[in-house]
């Protein structure tokens, strides 16, 4: 379980070092290769992860590793460029350090994005998927250990983890901007190895539409703390068990970059429509 004092110290450090007050009700986590949108935003302060007390370091390609106090159309947000993964050797608590710090900073809504492999044969690489539900196949949880009652209940309900209201907003924005937005279930596993054909077939049989190595633990922590959650996957490759093609982190980054324009338009629309 996360050390609450550690999270509070991180949030206090960020508040103390802001050049101007930044009251934001939305936090956004950008996944692997999805950082281009951030460069287009106006911002007041940037905190490299290594400057924040108690924060892990992001060691993965495609992750800038910083927390940004930004603004979109007059709407203040916290933007986390990069995240922490179990496969980097971090504990579930460390993986969720960013989410919990954002909650301590006062956000009420979390928009979480990731790069994922498409399992649904009707989905295409380069597309976007609204996460309607998830399967936690990491074998762990950020809630293991003593519960911090100030954050949430010992046994948080997960029957409606992803906000129907935020999903409706995302679909409306996608339609308005002519963006095809699939809907599906995300399966999160540890990695860093990619899936075998047999695993891909099994995950699809379980009802998963996309697979990746992040998000599920962060969402559990966010739900525990009472945040409204919207999840979006950037589908960077297509997993078909009977005709698997090799892929690499470079392929994932290239496809994420190619589809970042659609994600940027969707995120900007969601924020300005809801401002």
PDB file of N, CA and C in Angstrom, residues 21-106:
ATOM      1  N   UNK A  21      -0.608  29.969  -8.771  1.00  0.00           N
ATOM      2  CA  UNK A  21      -1.538  28.929  -8.308  1.00  0.00           C
ATOM      3  C   UNK A  21      -2.160  28.176  -9.481  1.00  0.00           C
ATOM      4  N   UNK A  22      -2.349  26.875  -9.295  1.00  0.00           N
ATOM      5  CA  UNK A  22      -2.868  26.047 -10.385  1.00  0.00           C
ATOM      6  C   UNK A  22      -3.913  25.094  -9.816  1.00  0.00           C
ATOM      7  N   UNK A  23      -5.164  25.520  -9.856  1.00  0.00           N
ATOM      8  CA  UNK A  23      -6.269  24.698  -9.365  1.00  0.00           C
ATOM      9  C   UNK A  23      -6.902  24.001 -10.567  1.00  0.00           C
ATOM     10  N   UNK A  24      -6.655  22.722 -10.706  1.00  0.00           N
ATOM     11  CA  UNK A  24      -7.140  21.961 -11.856  1.00  0.00           C
ATOM     12  C   UNK A  24      -7.975  20.785 -11.379  1.00  0.00           C
ATOM     13  N   UNK A  25      -9.114  20.553 -12.043  1.00  0.00           N
ATOM     14  CA  UNK A  25      -9.941  19.422 -11.642  1.00  0.00           C
ATOM     15  C   UNK A  25      -9.744  18.200 -12.529  1.00  0.00           C
ATOM     16  N   UNK A  26      -8.879  18.315 -13.566  1.00  0.00           N
ATOM     17  CA  UNK A  26      -8.629  17.205 -14.476  1.00  0.00           C
ATOM     18  C   UNK A  26      -7.148  16.891 -14.542  1.00  0.00           C
ATOM     19  N   UNK A  27      -6.826  15.616 -14.432  1.00  0.00           N
ATOM     20  CA  UNK A  27      -5.466  15.139 -14.641  1.00  0.00           C
ATOM     21  C   UNK A  27      -5.449  14.202 -15.830  1.00  0.00           C
ATOM     22  N   UNK A  28      -4.392  14.278 -16.632  1.00  0.00           N
ATOM     23  CA  UNK A  28      -4.270  13.441 -17.825  1.00  0.00           C
ATOM     24  C   UNK A  28      -2.928  12.728 -17.787  1.00  0.00           C
ATOM     25  N   UNK A  29      -2.947  11.425 -18.034  1.00  0.00           N
ATOM     26  CA  UNK A  29      -1.719  10.645 -18.155  1.00  0.00           C
ATOM     27  C   UNK A  29      -1.550  10.259 -19.615  1.00  0.00           C
ATOM     28  N   UNK A  30      -0.413  10.649 -20.192  1.00  0.00           N
ATOM     29  CA  UNK A  30      -0.113  10.313 -21.580  1.00  0.00           C
ATOM     30  C   UNK A  30       0.808   9.101 -21.606  1.00  0.00           C
ATOM     31  N   UNK A  31       0.421   8.081 -22.391  1.00  0.00           N
ATOM     32  CA  UNK A  31       1.166   6.837 -22.452  1.00  0.00           C
ATOM     33  C   UNK A  31       2.312   6.878 -23.451  1.00  0.00           C
ATOM     34  N   UNK A  32       2.872   5.704 -23.725  1.00  0.00           N
ATOM     35  CA  UNK A  32       4.051   5.560 -24.572  1.00  0.00           C
ATOM     36  C   UNK A  32       3.846   6.193 -25.942  1.00  0.00           C
ATOM     37  N   UNK A  33       4.738   7.138 -26.291  1.00  0.00           N
ATOM     38  CA  UNK A  33       4.725   7.753 -27.608  1.00  0.00           C
ATOM     39  C   UNK A  33       3.606   8.733 -27.839  1.00  0.00           C
ATOM     40  N   UNK A  34       2.878   9.105 -26.778  1.00  0.00           N
ATOM     41  CA  UNK A  34       1.704   9.957 -26.955  1.00  0.00           C
ATOM     42  C   UNK A  34       1.910  11.359 -26.396  1.00  0.00           C
ATOM     43  N   UNK A  35       3.135  11.831 -26.395  1.00  0.00           N
ATOM     44  CA  UNK A  35       3.439  13.111 -25.768  1.00  0.00           C
ATOM     45  C   UNK A  35       3.377  14.321 -26.673  1.00  0.00           C
ATOM     46  N   UNK A  36       3.128  14.150 -27.973  1.00  0.00           N
ATOM     47  CA  UNK A  36       3.164  15.284 -28.896  1.00  0.00           C
ATOM     48  C   UNK A  36       2.165  16.377 -28.521  1.00  0.00           C
ATOM     49  N   UNK A  37       0.988  15.973 -28.085  1.00  0.00           N
ATOM     50  CA  UNK A  37      -0.056  16.940 -27.737  1.00  0.00           C
ATOM     51  C   UNK A  37       0.439  17.945 -26.694  1.00  0.00           C
ATOM     52  N   UNK A  38       1.235  17.483 -25.765  1.00  0.00           N
ATOM     53  CA  UNK A  38       1.698  18.346 -24.675  1.00  0.00           C
ATOM     54  C   UNK A  38       2.478  19.547 -25.188  1.00  0.00           C
ATOM     55  N   UNK A  39       3.241  19.371 -26.270  1.00  0.00           N
ATOM     56  CA  UNK A  39       4.074  20.464 -26.779  1.00  0.00           C
ATOM     57  C   UNK A  39       3.252  21.596 -27.372  1.00  0.00           C
ATOM     58  N   UNK A  40       1.979  21.333 -27.655  1.00  0.00           N
ATOM     59  CA  UNK A  40       1.124  22.362 -28.249  1.00  0.00           C
ATOM     60  C   UNK A  40       0.381  23.182 -27.196  1.00  0.00           C
ATOM     61  N   UNK A  41       0.504  22.805 -25.928  1.00  0.00           N
ATOM     62  CA  UNK A  41      -0.263  23.453 -24.874  1.00  0.00           C
ATOM     63  C   UNK A  41       0.520  24.560 -24.193  1.00  0.00           C
ATOM     64  N   UNK A  42      -0.190  25.580 -23.744  1.00  0.00           N
ATOM     65  CA  UNK A  42       0.447  26.594 -22.914  1.00  0.00           C
ATOM     66  C   UNK A  42       0.593  26.034 -21.507  1.00  0.00           C
ATOM     67  N   UNK A  43       1.694  26.355 -20.857  1.00  0.00           N
ATOM     68  CA  UNK A  43       1.907  25.834 -19.515  1.00  0.00           C
ATOM     69  C   UNK A  43       2.674  26.851 -18.678  1.00  0.00           C
ATOM     70  N   UNK A  44       2.550  26.706 -17.371  1.00  0.00           N
ATOM     71  CA  UNK A  44       3.225  27.627 -16.452  1.00  0.00           C
ATOM     72  C   UNK A  44       4.415  26.977 -15.765  1.00  0.00           C
ATOM     73  N   UNK A  45       4.306  25.680 -15.452  1.00  0.00           N
ATOM     74  CA  UNK A  45       5.372  25.009 -14.712  1.00  0.00           C
ATOM     75  C   UNK A  45       5.544  23.574 -15.196  1.00  0.00           C
ATOM     76  N   UNK A  46       6.796  23.114 -15.179  1.00  0.00           N
ATOM     77  CA  UNK A  46       7.131  21.747 -15.558  1.00  0.00           C
ATOM     78  C   UNK A  46       7.976  21.141 -14.444  1.00  0.00           C
ATOM     79  N   UNK A  47       7.576  19.985 -13.963  1.00  0.00           N
ATOM     80  CA  UNK A  47       8.295  19.294 -12.890  1.00  0.00           C
ATOM     81  C   UNK A  47       8.825  17.961 -13.412  1.00  0.00           C
ATOM     82  N   UNK A  48      10.119  17.856 -13.719  1.00  0.00           N
ATOM     83  CA  UNK A  48      10.676  16.542 -14.056  1.00  0.00           C
ATOM     84  C   UNK A  48      10.450  15.594 -12.884  1.00  0.00           C
ATOM     85  N   UNK A  49      10.156  14.337 -13.187  1.00  0.00           N
ATOM     86  CA  UNK A  49       9.877  13.385 -12.114  1.00  0.00           C
ATOM     87  C   UNK A  49      10.996  13.338 -11.082  1.00  0.00           C
ATOM     88  N   UNK A  50      12.240  13.448 -11.556  1.00  0.00           N
ATOM     89  CA  UNK A  50      13.359  13.338 -10.614  1.00  0.00           C
ATOM     90  C   UNK A  50      13.444  14.508  -9.641  1.00  0.00           C
ATOM     91  N   UNK A  51      12.718  15.596  -9.922  1.00  0.00           N
ATOM     92  CA  UNK A  51      12.731  16.757  -9.029  1.00  0.00           C
ATOM     93  C   UNK A  51      11.689  16.645  -7.921  1.00  0.00           C
ATOM     94  N   UNK A  52      10.745  15.718  -8.059  1.00  0.00           N
ATOM     95  CA  UNK A  52       9.648  15.597  -7.093  1.00  0.00           C
ATOM     96  C   UNK A  52      10.030  14.563  -6.031  1.00  0.00           C
ATOM     97  N   UNK A  53      10.042  14.946  -4.759  1.00  0.00           N
ATOM     98  CA  UNK A  53      10.435  14.005  -3.703  1.00  0.00           C
ATOM     99  C   UNK A  53       9.594  12.733  -3.721  1.00  0.00           C
ATOM    100  N   UNK A  54      10.278  11.578  -3.685  1.00  0.00           N
ATOM    101  CA  UNK A  54       9.592  10.296  -3.605  1.00  0.00           C
ATOM    102  C   UNK A  54       9.098   9.736  -4.918  1.00  0.00           C
ATOM    103  N   UNK A  55       9.248  10.491  -6.019  1.00  0.00           N
ATOM    104  CA  UNK A  55       8.756  10.013  -7.304  1.00  0.00           C
ATOM    105  C   UNK A  55       9.727   9.015  -7.924  1.00  0.00           C
ATOM    106  N   UNK A  56       9.200   7.963  -8.555  1.00  0.00           N
ATOM    107  CA  UNK A  56      10.065   7.076  -9.337  1.00  0.00           C
ATOM    108  C   UNK A  56      10.566   7.802 -10.586  1.00  0.00           C
ATOM    109  N   UNK A  57      11.445   7.162 -11.322  1.00  0.00           N
ATOM    110  CA  UNK A  57      11.948   7.696 -12.591  1.00  0.00           C
ATOM    111  C   UNK A  57      11.334   6.901 -13.731  1.00  0.00           C
ATOM    112  N   UNK A  58      10.992   7.580 -14.807  1.00  0.00           N
ATOM    113  CA  UNK A  58      10.494   6.899 -15.988  1.00  0.00           C
ATOM    114  C   UNK A  58      11.681   6.483 -16.847  1.00  0.00           C
ATOM    115  N   UNK A  59      11.774   5.185 -17.156  1.00  0.00           N
ATOM    116  CA  UNK A  59      12.960   4.663 -17.856  1.00  0.00           C
ATOM    117  C   UNK A  59      12.649   4.158 -19.256  1.00  0.00           C
ATOM    118  N   UNK A  60      11.426   4.386 -19.738  1.00  0.00           N
ATOM    119  CA  UNK A  60      10.971   3.800 -20.990  1.00  0.00           C
ATOM    120  C   UNK A  60      11.025   4.814 -22.128  1.00  0.00           C
ATOM    121  N   UNK A  61      11.407   4.348 -23.337  1.00  0.00           N
ATOM    122  CA  UNK A  61      11.362   5.195 -24.512  1.00  0.00           C
ATOM    123  C   UNK A  61       9.951   5.718 -24.725  1.00  0.00           C
ATOM    124  N   UNK A  62       9.858   6.988 -25.188  1.00  0.00           N
ATOM    125  CA  UNK A  62       8.549   7.554 -25.468  1.00  0.00           C
ATOM    126  C   UNK A  62       7.875   8.172 -24.264  1.00  0.00           C
ATOM    127  N   UNK A  63       8.597   8.269 -23.129  1.00  0.00           N
ATOM    128  CA  UNK A  63       8.051   8.884 -21.924  1.00  0.00           C
ATOM    129  C   UNK A  63       8.946  10.058 -21.529  1.00  0.00           C
ATOM    130  N   UNK A  64       8.399  11.280 -21.589  1.00  0.00           N
ATOM    131  CA  UNK A  64       9.193  12.462 -21.244  1.00  0.00           C
ATOM    132  C   UNK A  64       9.556  12.479 -19.768  1.00  0.00           C
ATOM    133  N   UNK A  65       8.695  11.920 -18.919  1.00  0.00           N
ATOM    134  CA  UNK A  65       8.995  11.853 -17.493  1.00  0.00           C
ATOM    135  C   UNK A  65       8.868  13.183 -16.788  1.00  0.00           C
ATOM    136  N   UNK A  66       7.700  13.815 -16.913  1.00  0.00           N
ATOM    137  CA  UNK A  66       7.506  15.099 -16.248  1.00  0.00           C
ATOM    138  C   UNK A  66       6.020  15.366 -15.999  1.00  0.00           C
ATOM    139  N   UNK A  67       5.772  16.207 -15.008  1.00  0.00           N
ATOM    140  CA  UNK A  67       4.428  16.642 -14.663  1.00  0.00           C
ATOM    141  C   UNK A  67       4.308  18.108 -15.044  1.00  0.00           C
ATOM    142  N   UNK A  68       3.261  18.440 -15.798  1.00  0.00           N
ATOM    143  CA  UNK A  68       3.121  19.786 -16.368  1.00  0.00           C
ATOM    144  C   UNK A  68       1.833  20.439 -15.882  1.00  0.00           C
ATOM    145  N   UNK A  69       1.943  21.671 -15.412  1.00  0.00           N
ATOM    146  CA  UNK A  69       0.769  22.492 -15.113  1.00  0.00           C
ATOM    147  C   UNK A  69       0.405  23.220 -16.397  1.00  0.00           C
ATOM    148  N   UNK A  70      -0.645  22.760 -17.060  1.00  0.00           N
ATOM    149  CA  UNK A  70      -0.960  23.253 -18.401  1.00  0.00           C
ATOM    150  C   UNK A  70      -2.368  23.828 -18.464  1.00  0.00           C
ATOM    151  N   UNK A  71      -2.701  24.372 -19.654  1.00  0.00           N
ATOM    152  CA  UNK A  71      -4.017  24.974 -19.861  1.00  0.00           C
ATOM    153  C   UNK A  71      -4.477  24.682 -21.279  1.00  0.00           C
ATOM    154  N   UNK A  72      -5.753  24.324 -21.418  1.00  0.00           N
ATOM    155  CA  UNK A  72      -6.358  24.054 -22.718  1.00  0.00           C
ATOM    156  C   UNK A  72      -7.649  24.861 -22.822  1.00  0.00           C
ATOM    157  N   UNK A  73      -7.653  25.860 -23.704  1.00  0.00           N
ATOM    158  CA  UNK A  73      -8.863  26.665 -23.881  1.00  0.00           C
ATOM    159  C   UNK A  73      -9.384  27.278 -22.601  1.00  0.00           C
ATOM    160  N   UNK A  74      -8.493  27.742 -21.760  1.00  0.00           N
ATOM    161  CA  UNK A  74      -8.886  28.342 -20.491  1.00  0.00           C
ATOM    162  C   UNK A  74      -9.169  27.341 -19.384  1.00  0.00           C
ATOM    163  N   UNK A  75      -8.985  26.054 -19.692  1.00  0.00           N
ATOM    164  CA  UNK A  75      -9.266  24.983 -18.739  1.00  0.00           C
ATOM    165  C   UNK A  75      -7.937  24.460 -18.193  1.00  0.00           C
ATOM    166  N   UNK A  76      -7.678  24.653 -16.915  1.00  0.00           N
ATOM    167  CA  UNK A  76      -6.430  24.209 -16.302  1.00  0.00           C
ATOM    168  C   UNK A  76      -6.435  22.697 -16.093  1.00  0.00           C
ATOM    169  N   UNK A  77      -5.295  22.084 -16.392  1.00  0.00           N
ATOM    170  CA  UNK A  77      -5.156  20.636 -16.219  1.00  0.00           C
ATOM    171  C   UNK A  77      -3.771  20.325 -15.644  1.00  0.00           C
ATOM    172  N   UNK A  78      -3.666  19.131 -15.072  1.00  0.00           N
ATOM    173  CA  UNK A  78      -2.360  18.545 -14.766  1.00  0.00           C
ATOM    174  C   UNK A  78      -2.091  17.482 -15.820  1.00  0.00           C
ATOM    175  N   UNK A  79      -0.905  17.543 -16.395  1.00  0.00           N
ATOM    176  CA  UNK A  79      -0.559  16.619 -17.471  1.00  0.00           C
ATOM    177  C   UNK A  79       0.672  15.822 -17.075  1.00  0.00           C
ATOM    178  N   UNK A  80       0.509  14.509 -16.943  1.00  0.00           N
ATOM    179  CA  UNK A  80       1.635  13.635 -16.628  1.00  0.00           C
ATOM    180  C   UNK A  80       2.134  12.989 -17.915  1.00  0.00           C
ATOM    181  N   UNK A  81       3.324  13.396 -18.333  1.00  0.00           N
ATOM    182  CA  UNK A  81       3.929  12.854 -19.551  1.00  0.00           C
ATOM    183  C   UNK A  81       4.799  11.662 -19.173  1.00  0.00           C
ATOM    184  N   UNK A  82       4.248  10.481 -19.383  1.00  0.00           N
ATOM    185  CA  UNK A  82       4.944   9.264 -18.986  1.00  0.00           C
ATOM    186  C   UNK A  82       4.346   8.691 -17.714  1.00  0.00           C
ATOM    187  N   UNK A  83       4.747   7.461 -17.425  1.00  0.00           N
ATOM    188  CA  UNK A  83       4.222   6.761 -16.248  1.00  0.00           C
ATOM    189  C   UNK A  83       5.258   5.749 -15.770  1.00  0.00           C
ATOM    190  N   UNK A  84       4.864   4.963 -14.777  1.00  0.00           N
ATOM    191  CA  UNK A  84       5.744   3.962 -14.188  1.00  0.00           C
ATOM    192  C   UNK A  84       5.096   2.590 -14.362  1.00  0.00           C
ATOM    193  N   UNK A  85       5.921   1.562 -14.613  1.00  0.00           N
ATOM    194  CA  UNK A  85       5.408   0.238 -14.927  1.00  0.00           C
ATOM    195  C   UNK A  85       5.969  -0.812 -13.966  1.00  0.00           C
ATOM    196  N   UNK A  86       5.203  -1.871 -13.778  1.00  0.00           N
ATOM    197  CA  UNK A  86       5.701  -2.994 -12.990  1.00  0.00           C
ATOM    198  C   UNK A  86       6.968  -3.573 -13.599  1.00  0.00           C
ATOM    199  N   UNK A  87       7.032  -3.642 -14.933  1.00  0.00           N
ATOM    200  CA  UNK A  87       8.184  -4.282 -15.573  1.00  0.00           C
ATOM    201  C   UNK A  87       9.476  -3.484 -15.425  1.00  0.00           C
ATOM    202  N   UNK A  88       9.365  -2.238 -14.985  1.00  0.00           N
ATOM    203  CA  UNK A  88      10.572  -1.457 -14.701  1.00  0.00           C
ATOM    204  C   UNK A  88      11.148  -1.815 -13.332  1.00  0.00           C
ATOM    205  N   UNK A  89      10.441  -2.678 -12.608  1.00  0.00           N
ATOM    206  CA  UNK A  89      10.889  -3.081 -11.281  1.00  0.00           C
ATOM    207  C   UNK A  89      10.204  -2.326 -10.159  1.00  0.00           C
ATOM    208  N   UNK A  90       9.181  -1.530 -10.492  1.00  0.00           N
ATOM    209  CA  UNK A  90       8.488  -0.755  -9.475  1.00  0.00           C
ATOM    210  C   UNK A  90       7.373  -1.566  -8.818  1.00  0.00           C
ATOM    211  N   UNK A  91       7.061  -1.209  -7.594  1.00  0.00           N
ATOM    212  CA  UNK A  91       5.975  -1.845  -6.860  1.00  0.00           C
ATOM    213  C   UNK A  91       4.648  -1.264  -7.341  1.00  0.00           C
ATOM    214  N   UNK A  92       3.520  -1.923  -7.043  1.00  0.00           N
ATOM    215  CA  UNK A  92       2.225  -1.339  -7.394  1.00  0.00           C
ATOM    216  C   UNK A  92       2.041   0.069  -6.820  1.00  0.00           C
ATOM    217  N   UNK A  93       2.530   0.286  -5.608  1.00  0.00           N
ATOM    218  CA  UNK A  93       2.417   1.616  -5.006  1.00  0.00           C
ATOM    219  C   UNK A  93       3.195   2.652  -5.818  1.00  0.00           C
ATOM    220  N   UNK A  94       4.395   2.302  -6.256  1.00  0.00           N
ATOM    221  CA  UNK A  94       5.201   3.238  -7.046  1.00  0.00           C
ATOM    222  C   UNK A  94       4.568   3.489  -8.408  1.00  0.00           C
ATOM    223  N   UNK A  95       3.980   2.444  -8.998  1.00  0.00           N
ATOM    224  CA  UNK A  95       3.282   2.610 -10.280  1.00  0.00           C
ATOM    225  C   UNK A  95       2.170   3.650 -10.154  1.00  0.00           C
ATOM    226  N   UNK A  96       1.522   3.706  -8.994  1.00  0.00           N
ATOM    227  CA  UNK A  96       0.370   4.588  -8.788  1.00  0.00           C
ATOM    228  C   UNK A  96       0.723   5.901  -8.088  1.00  0.00           C
ATOM    229  N   UNK A  97       2.003   6.180  -7.927  1.00  0.00           N
ATOM    230  CA  UNK A  97       2.419   7.402  -7.243  1.00  0.00           C
ATOM    231  C   UNK A  97       1.871   8.649  -7.943  1.00  0.00           C
ATOM    232  N   UNK A  98       1.918   8.656  -9.260  1.00  0.00           N
ATOM    233  CA  UNK A  98       1.454   9.826 -10.001  1.00  0.00           C
ATOM    234  C   UNK A  98      -0.031  10.065  -9.845  1.00  0.00           C
ATOM    235  N   UNK A  99      -0.820   9.007  -9.965  1.00  0.00           N
ATOM    236  CA  UNK A  99      -2.276   9.132  -9.845  1.00  0.00           C
ATOM    237  C   UNK A  99      -2.656   9.654  -8.462  1.00  0.00           C
ATOM    238  N   UNK A 100      -2.043   9.103  -7.448  1.00  0.00           N
ATOM    239  CA  UNK A 100      -2.399   9.499  -6.083  1.00  0.00           C
ATOM    240  C   UNK A 100      -1.947  10.923  -5.781  1.00  0.00           C
ATOM    241  N   UNK A 101      -0.818  11.324  -6.345  1.00  0.00           N
ATOM    242  CA  UNK A 101      -0.368  12.705  -6.160  1.00  0.00           C
ATOM    243  C   UNK A 101      -1.317  13.671  -6.858  1.00  0.00           C
ATOM    244  N   UNK A 102      -1.775  13.320  -8.059  1.00  0.00           N
ATOM    245  CA  UNK A 102      -2.750  14.160  -8.764  1.00  0.00           C
ATOM    246  C   UNK A 102      -4.032  14.303  -7.946  1.00  0.00           C
ATOM    247  N   UNK A 103      -4.471  13.216  -7.328  1.00  0.00           N
ATOM    248  CA  UNK A 103      -5.669  13.283  -6.488  1.00  0.00           C
ATOM    249  C   UNK A 103      -5.431  14.198  -5.287  1.00  0.00           C
ATOM    250  N   UNK A 104      -4.238  14.123  -4.703  1.00  0.00           N
ATOM    251  CA  UNK A 104      -3.902  15.008  -3.578  1.00  0.00           C
ATOM    252  C   UNK A 104      -3.854  16.469  -4.027  1.00  0.00           C
ATOM    253  N   UNK A 105      -3.519  16.695  -5.289  1.00  0.00           N
ATOM    254  CA  UNK A 105      -3.488  18.060  -5.825  1.00  0.00           C
ATOM    255  C   UNK A 105      -4.888  18.577  -6.144  1.00  0.00           C
ATOM    256  N   UNK A 106      -5.886  17.725  -6.045  1.00  0.00           N
ATOM    257  CA  UNK A 106      -7.261  18.200  -6.149  1.00  0.00           C
ATOM    258  C   UNK A 106      -8.043  17.820  -7.383  1.00  0.00           C
TER     259      UNK A 106
END
